[in-house]
């Protein structure tokens, strides 16, 4: 094919074929990148100067192209000759001709232009602190936004050493992947920081941080096997205005704990020099593994009370990113098809580190309950895909950071470790780093080391688990006579939605047997089982008394949903609160939730179980998640006529729990937050008012920033924000300006059930611009859209008419990150759903998809997923209707 075919337009996509062609024909020797952020504090200045010197050799081609999403291009010089930008530049591509050939004659390309400050969290994001007016910058590039900051070959397999130089206000903290080699101060109040060259890395993990950040420092050292001393300077940074809340030493200590763990496990010294941890505002994701400079969401600087669950999640993220220093940064996937090669591993090994090396002993429980929930949801969408994906271009790559790539992949690796043994897994990892350091790999490279280490052929395992989609479902078939089991079988069902083939994966797992003993569910036995194909006989059950509960994936070693037998389900709904084993308990709750989503268990039954049994869940992360699920069940999986009653019942239950919760406990704050969210639906108004008025309703409950804004939102959404309360809300926001208050206020204001308010909020969210014409940031768009969606369908329906005709324009004009927030955020799903045979919104999505067959695949994917969620809700609602009728019939 013609890889240099020029297309007009922004040209921001890049195909796998184009990238493969460049990888075959180019070898990049080095990048020098100079950024001038001297004027960053002036918000009327939209861009900054970016100069890149790229040295690369070419083989078999005299032409290529470079990527640069720019504000303007001043000059292009190739091997000392000026290139005319008016002919060379098409959108974000710069086409080059007359390349020198061969390794011995590298080309030197200098591109001097202006790049733009970002408000979308992609590229170089600029943030003005509402608390003190200070300006902060940071970069975020994965998968392909380095080209928003400097000119480059934007693909993971053209690695090179990078030398960054950054000019910025003199008092700023300026950081990059490497340490600074020198700083030069200028007379105009600015300084230039020259960074040392990096080892060879991919563009998407380069990084720059610049602003008046608060910095805490520390150091890590260890003696390596060869007797040498490895010293790693550490720091942790956040905005100055939230530094009083920043437990930097905790972050630094966890970092040291992790460095010990990974050195022991991987037996490969940390290669990147220093290790900075930067917590940054309006971040689009949890964290990013830039070598030497990891960036984290500022949500991990706890300005409000943080539960043990939140601390555990943060520690998990720290370990996840650190695992990437090896899996991802040192050895990198060649293309985004194999994104799992780093994300699944980091997710699995990060959780392993959290479990084995830190104080958080519940890491695998949270994984079983929360993280895997994400995977099961994604794997049931019509857009699911194999773990090893088929990623044809960058738009598809951007969407591949999903529940399959992370959580399903990690679950499958956990099963792999059970399958080949932890030692083989570790040995394979060690060999993999040595064999592929500073280069790129694909699936077969990992399978090769794994086969070596385990002595097993991994082809059929990999085909089954990595190259198919869909969730296996484990069930129990049982015959009995006189209360005794005569035969029992563990079954596997489920269909790969992409091929229609039955799922017959190999599993190594435990089957747990539980009985009610003195009113408590006790595990009486556990049996290791190897399952292949459609089922295996459970000989150990034959001749035994039928257990009250059979849990097919006890211990959560494998990735599968569970279809409980009737007796087990009955036992769980009646007695789950008495099951003391926390992992089994969390697994059972997760399985019940899957059944609700699958319309196999009525949401009313799930909600009854939550009211009866959730209070006994001792892990706050699981407990808080259950309350979120209950909230979702009420809003989506119940027919409209049952919602008010069920919401009131749950609110009453939570108030009862709060009355007896331990003062100041994690459970207390989790309950209060859940109640505040529920109160958006017109329950517990008295609680909202009394807490906002500063009354001490429950001993030691602190109404902190997070809780206070949740309460304001509830008051606003229920139409109870009169003039005086609105003034109080504004006074609160003005007295305590912060990132949380900014988003919290926007959401609350947009939540007011008022036609004019809704019109303004919809207009702002769909255009990405406020009434003053200023572009909204990523977080402002999401808060505005979320506030808009709170309201009855009578209030909202009229606005959705403008949604469908705007979709292509939104996709075409906003960055993919912003467009995704707008399109998902405003999807017309919050209206009261009916159970009509053809739901009006489903009809509208179908019509749009039919009329736009050539719309970008990534845009179609979002709509298909939203449609699926809606259809799933409708099925669950119908089950409740049928269920209620059934109960009425039974009562008669
Ligand atoms: Zn990751």
Tab-separated table of C-alpha atoms in Angstrom, residues 54-254:
chain	number	residue	atom	x	y	z
A	54	UNK	CA	15.314	14.291	15.624
A	55	UNK	CA	18.186	12.135	14.400
A	56	UNK	CA	17.149	8.988	12.527
A	57	UNK	CA	18.336	6.731	9.754
A	58	UNK	CA	16.228	5.418	6.921
A	59	UNK	CA	16.375	2.123	5.071
A	60	UNK	CA	14.539	1.319	1.863
A	61	UNK	CA	12.664	4.585	1.675
A	62	UNK	CA	13.536	8.175	0.877
A	63	UNK	CA	10.286	9.481	2.293
A	64	UNK	CA	8.422	9.364	5.593
A	65	UNK	CA	6.251	11.496	7.854
A	66	UNK	CA	6.503	12.916	11.357
A	67	UNK	CA	3.569	13.607	13.718
A	68	UNK	CA	2.984	17.002	15.330
A	69	UNK	CA	-0.389	18.404	16.437
A	70	UNK	CA	0.612	22.044	16.455
A	71	UNK	CA	-0.695	25.551	16.793
A	72	UNK	CA	1.735	26.729	14.110
A	73	UNK	CA	4.989	25.651	12.480
A	74	UNK	CA	7.797	28.168	12.126
A	75	UNK	CA	10.455	26.181	10.342
A	76	UNK	CA	11.417	22.694	9.239
A	77	UNK	CA	15.030	21.856	8.463
A	78	UNK	CA	16.121	18.483	7.104
A	79	UNK	CA	19.861	17.819	6.896
A	80	UNK	CA	20.548	21.548	6.904
A	81	UNK	CA	18.060	22.325	4.125
A	82	UNK	CA	14.898	24.315	4.788
A	83	UNK	CA	11.669	22.479	4.013
A	84	UNK	CA	8.617	24.546	3.053
A	85	UNK	CA	5.893	23.949	5.667
A	86	UNK	CA	3.137	24.970	3.253
A	87	UNK	CA	3.829	21.903	1.133
A	88	UNK	CA	5.174	19.528	3.780
A	89	UNK	CA	2.477	19.887	6.413
A	90	UNK	CA	-0.951	18.267	6.103
A	91	UNK	CA	-2.941	18.477	9.320
A	92	UNK	CA	-0.853	16.911	12.051
A	93	UNK	CA	1.581	15.233	9.647
A	94	UNK	CA	4.825	16.592	8.295
A	95	UNK	CA	5.903	14.795	5.121
A	96	UNK	CA	9.603	14.489	4.385
A	97	UNK	CA	11.403	13.648	1.128
A	98	UNK	CA	14.988	13.107	0.043
A	99	UNK	CA	16.009	11.199	3.158
A	100	UNK	CA	19.591	10.012	3.392
A	101	UNK	CA	19.907	6.228	3.307
A	102	UNK	CA	21.578	3.790	5.652
A	103	UNK	CA	22.757	3.564	9.275
A	104	UNK	CA	25.955	5.421	8.520
A	105	UNK	CA	24.141	8.472	7.139
A	106	UNK	CA	21.509	9.486	9.662
A	107	UNK	CA	19.114	12.334	8.922
A	108	UNK	CA	18.877	15.352	11.180
A	109	UNK	CA	15.459	16.952	11.310
A	110	UNK	CA	14.712	20.163	13.225
A	111	UNK	CA	11.091	21.234	13.662
A	112	UNK	CA	10.391	24.531	15.352
A	113	UNK	CA	6.792	25.397	16.100
A	114	UNK	CA	4.153	26.317	18.612
A	115	UNK	CA	2.238	23.678	20.566
A	116	UNK	CA	-0.965	24.370	22.480
A	117	UNK	CA	-1.688	24.320	26.179
A	118	UNK	CA	-4.364	21.710	26.803
A	119	UNK	CA	-7.561	21.799	28.884
A	120	UNK	CA	-8.494	18.221	28.043
A	121	UNK	CA	-5.835	16.403	30.059
A	122	UNK	CA	-4.175	15.284	26.805
A	123	UNK	CA	-0.803	16.722	25.851
A	124	UNK	CA	0.503	19.488	28.121
A	125	UNK	CA	-2.344	20.318	30.478
A	126	UNK	CA	-2.473	23.739	32.101
A	127	UNK	CA	-4.430	24.284	35.295
A	128	UNK	CA	-5.048	27.435	37.284
A	129	UNK	CA	-5.520	26.652	40.957
A	130	UNK	CA	-8.852	28.100	42.163
A	131	UNK	CA	-7.427	28.353	45.683
A	132	UNK	CA	-4.517	30.699	44.976
A	133	UNK	CA	-4.469	31.446	41.258
A	134	UNK	CA	-1.157	29.622	40.699
A	135	UNK	CA	-0.552	27.867	37.372
A	136	UNK	CA	0.420	24.192	37.091
A	137	UNK	CA	1.435	22.164	34.029
A	138	UNK	CA	1.967	18.470	33.432
A	139	UNK	CA	1.951	16.137	30.431
A	140	UNK	CA	-0.084	13.015	29.701
A	141	UNK	CA	0.645	11.190	26.446
A	142	UNK	CA	-0.584	7.616	26.270
A	143	UNK	CA	-1.396	6.402	23.730
A	144	UNK	CA	-0.447	9.129	21.256
A	145	UNK	CA	-0.437	12.645	22.661
A	146	UNK	CA	3.289	13.350	22.826
A	147	UNK	CA	2.759	14.788	19.344
A	148	UNK	CA	0.589	17.486	20.958
A	149	UNK	CA	3.764	18.731	22.645
A	150	UNK	CA	6.639	17.969	20.260
A	151	UNK	CA	7.195	16.523	16.798
A	152	UNK	CA	7.892	12.786	16.771
A	153	UNK	CA	7.231	9.340	15.345
A	154	UNK	CA	4.250	8.565	17.586
A	155	UNK	CA	4.389	4.795	18.017
A	156	UNK	CA	5.737	2.598	20.832
A	157	UNK	CA	8.305	0.655	18.811
A	158	UNK	CA	10.522	3.517	17.681
A	159	UNK	CA	12.359	3.935	20.970
A	160	UNK	CA	15.157	6.428	21.432
A	161	UNK	CA	16.988	8.379	24.127
A	162	UNK	CA	15.312	11.726	24.874
A	163	UNK	CA	17.017	14.888	26.060
A	164	UNK	CA	14.554	17.467	27.368
A	165	UNK	CA	15.223	21.162	27.967
A	166	UNK	CA	12.510	23.269	29.589
A	167	UNK	CA	12.407	27.008	30.192
A	168	UNK	CA	9.901	28.128	32.824
A	169	UNK	CA	9.400	30.656	35.632
A	170	UNK	CA	12.482	30.485	37.846
A	171	UNK	CA	10.718	29.521	41.079
A	172	UNK	CA	8.916	26.576	39.485
A	173	UNK	CA	9.637	22.930	40.104
A	174	UNK	CA	10.473	21.508	36.675
A	175	UNK	CA	10.882	17.760	36.178
A	176	UNK	CA	11.127	15.177	33.434
A	177	UNK	CA	11.983	11.489	33.130
A	178	UNK	CA	15.612	12.129	33.910
A	179	UNK	CA	17.322	14.252	36.550
A	180	UNK	CA	18.409	17.777	35.656
A	181	UNK	CA	22.052	18.073	34.649
A	182	UNK	CA	22.131	21.855	35.050
A	183	UNK	CA	19.922	24.911	35.474
A	184	UNK	CA	20.599	28.252	33.870
A	185	UNK	CA	18.897	31.327	35.313
A	186	UNK	CA	17.903	34.237	33.109
A	187	UNK	CA	17.470	37.932	33.905
A	188	UNK	CA	13.765	37.897	33.065
A	189	UNK	CA	12.710	35.728	36.008
A	190	UNK	CA	12.876	32.467	34.071
A	191	UNK	CA	15.275	29.554	34.209
A	192	UNK	CA	16.207	26.830	31.757
A	193	UNK	CA	16.508	23.284	33.073
A	194	UNK	CA	18.685	20.906	31.046
A	195	UNK	CA	17.851	17.257	31.684
A	196	UNK	CA	20.229	14.353	31.208
A	197	UNK	CA	19.450	12.005	28.280
A	198	UNK	CA	17.146	9.098	29.039
A	199	UNK	CA	17.766	5.469	28.173
A	200	UNK	CA	15.855	4.391	25.020
A	201	UNK	CA	12.125	4.825	25.676
A	202	UNK	CA	8.882	5.165	23.708
A	203	UNK	CA	7.306	8.562	23.075
A	204	UNK	CA	4.152	7.777	25.076
A	205	UNK	CA	6.075	7.484	28.367
A	206	UNK	CA	8.040	10.717	28.073
A	207	UNK	CA	6.893	13.372	30.545
A	208	UNK	CA	7.334	16.936	31.759
A	209	UNK	CA	6.063	18.516	34.971
A	210	UNK	CA	6.265	22.267	35.590
A	211	UNK	CA	4.712	24.492	38.215
A	212	UNK	CA	5.066	25.757	41.783
A	213	UNK	CA	4.602	22.215	43.092
A	214	UNK	CA	5.208	21.272	46.717
A	215	UNK	CA	8.044	18.699	46.791
A	216	UNK	CA	8.892	16.128	49.476
A	217	UNK	CA	12.100	14.155	48.987
A	218	UNK	CA	13.588	10.889	50.195
A	219	UNK	CA	15.982	8.241	48.958
A	220	UNK	CA	16.029	4.476	48.441
A	221	UNK	CA	19.093	2.286	48.374
A	222	UNK	CA	19.894	-1.396	48.177
A	223	UNK	CA	22.940	-3.556	47.605
A	224	UNK	CA	22.730	-5.374	44.291
A	225	UNK	CA	23.839	-8.998	43.828
A	226	UNK	CA	27.110	-7.803	42.256
A	227	UNK	CA	27.902	-5.868	45.437
A	228	UNK	CA	27.298	-2.436	43.982
A	229	UNK	CA	25.029	0.072	45.697
A	230	UNK	CA	21.899	1.213	43.880
A	231	UNK	CA	20.650	4.608	45.069
A	232	UNK	CA	17.330	5.960	43.793
A	233	UNK	CA	16.405	9.550	44.686
A	234	UNK	CA	12.655	9.748	45.434
A	235	UNK	CA	10.219	12.590	45.583
A	236	UNK	CA	6.475	13.161	45.887
A	237	UNK	CA	4.819	16.335	44.644
A	238	UNK	CA	1.394	17.973	44.642
A	239	UNK	CA	-0.091	21.445	44.306
A	240	UNK	CA	0.973	23.774	47.111
A	241	UNK	CA	-2.617	24.588	48.099
A	242	UNK	CA	-3.352	20.973	49.027
A	243	UNK	CA	0.050	20.172	50.532
A	244	UNK	CA	-1.404	20.347	54.060
A	245	UNK	CA	-3.434	17.223	53.202
A	246	UNK	CA	-0.569	15.420	51.482
A	247	UNK	CA	0.767	12.404	53.390
A	248	UNK	CA	3.927	12.413	51.295
A	249	UNK	CA	5.898	10.168	53.645
A	250	UNK	CA	3.300	7.459	53.269
A	251	UNK	CA	3.708	7.646	49.474
A	252	UNK	CA	7.490	7.582	49.751
A	253	UNK	CA	7.430	4.640	52.186
A	254	UNK	CA	5.137	2.658	49.897
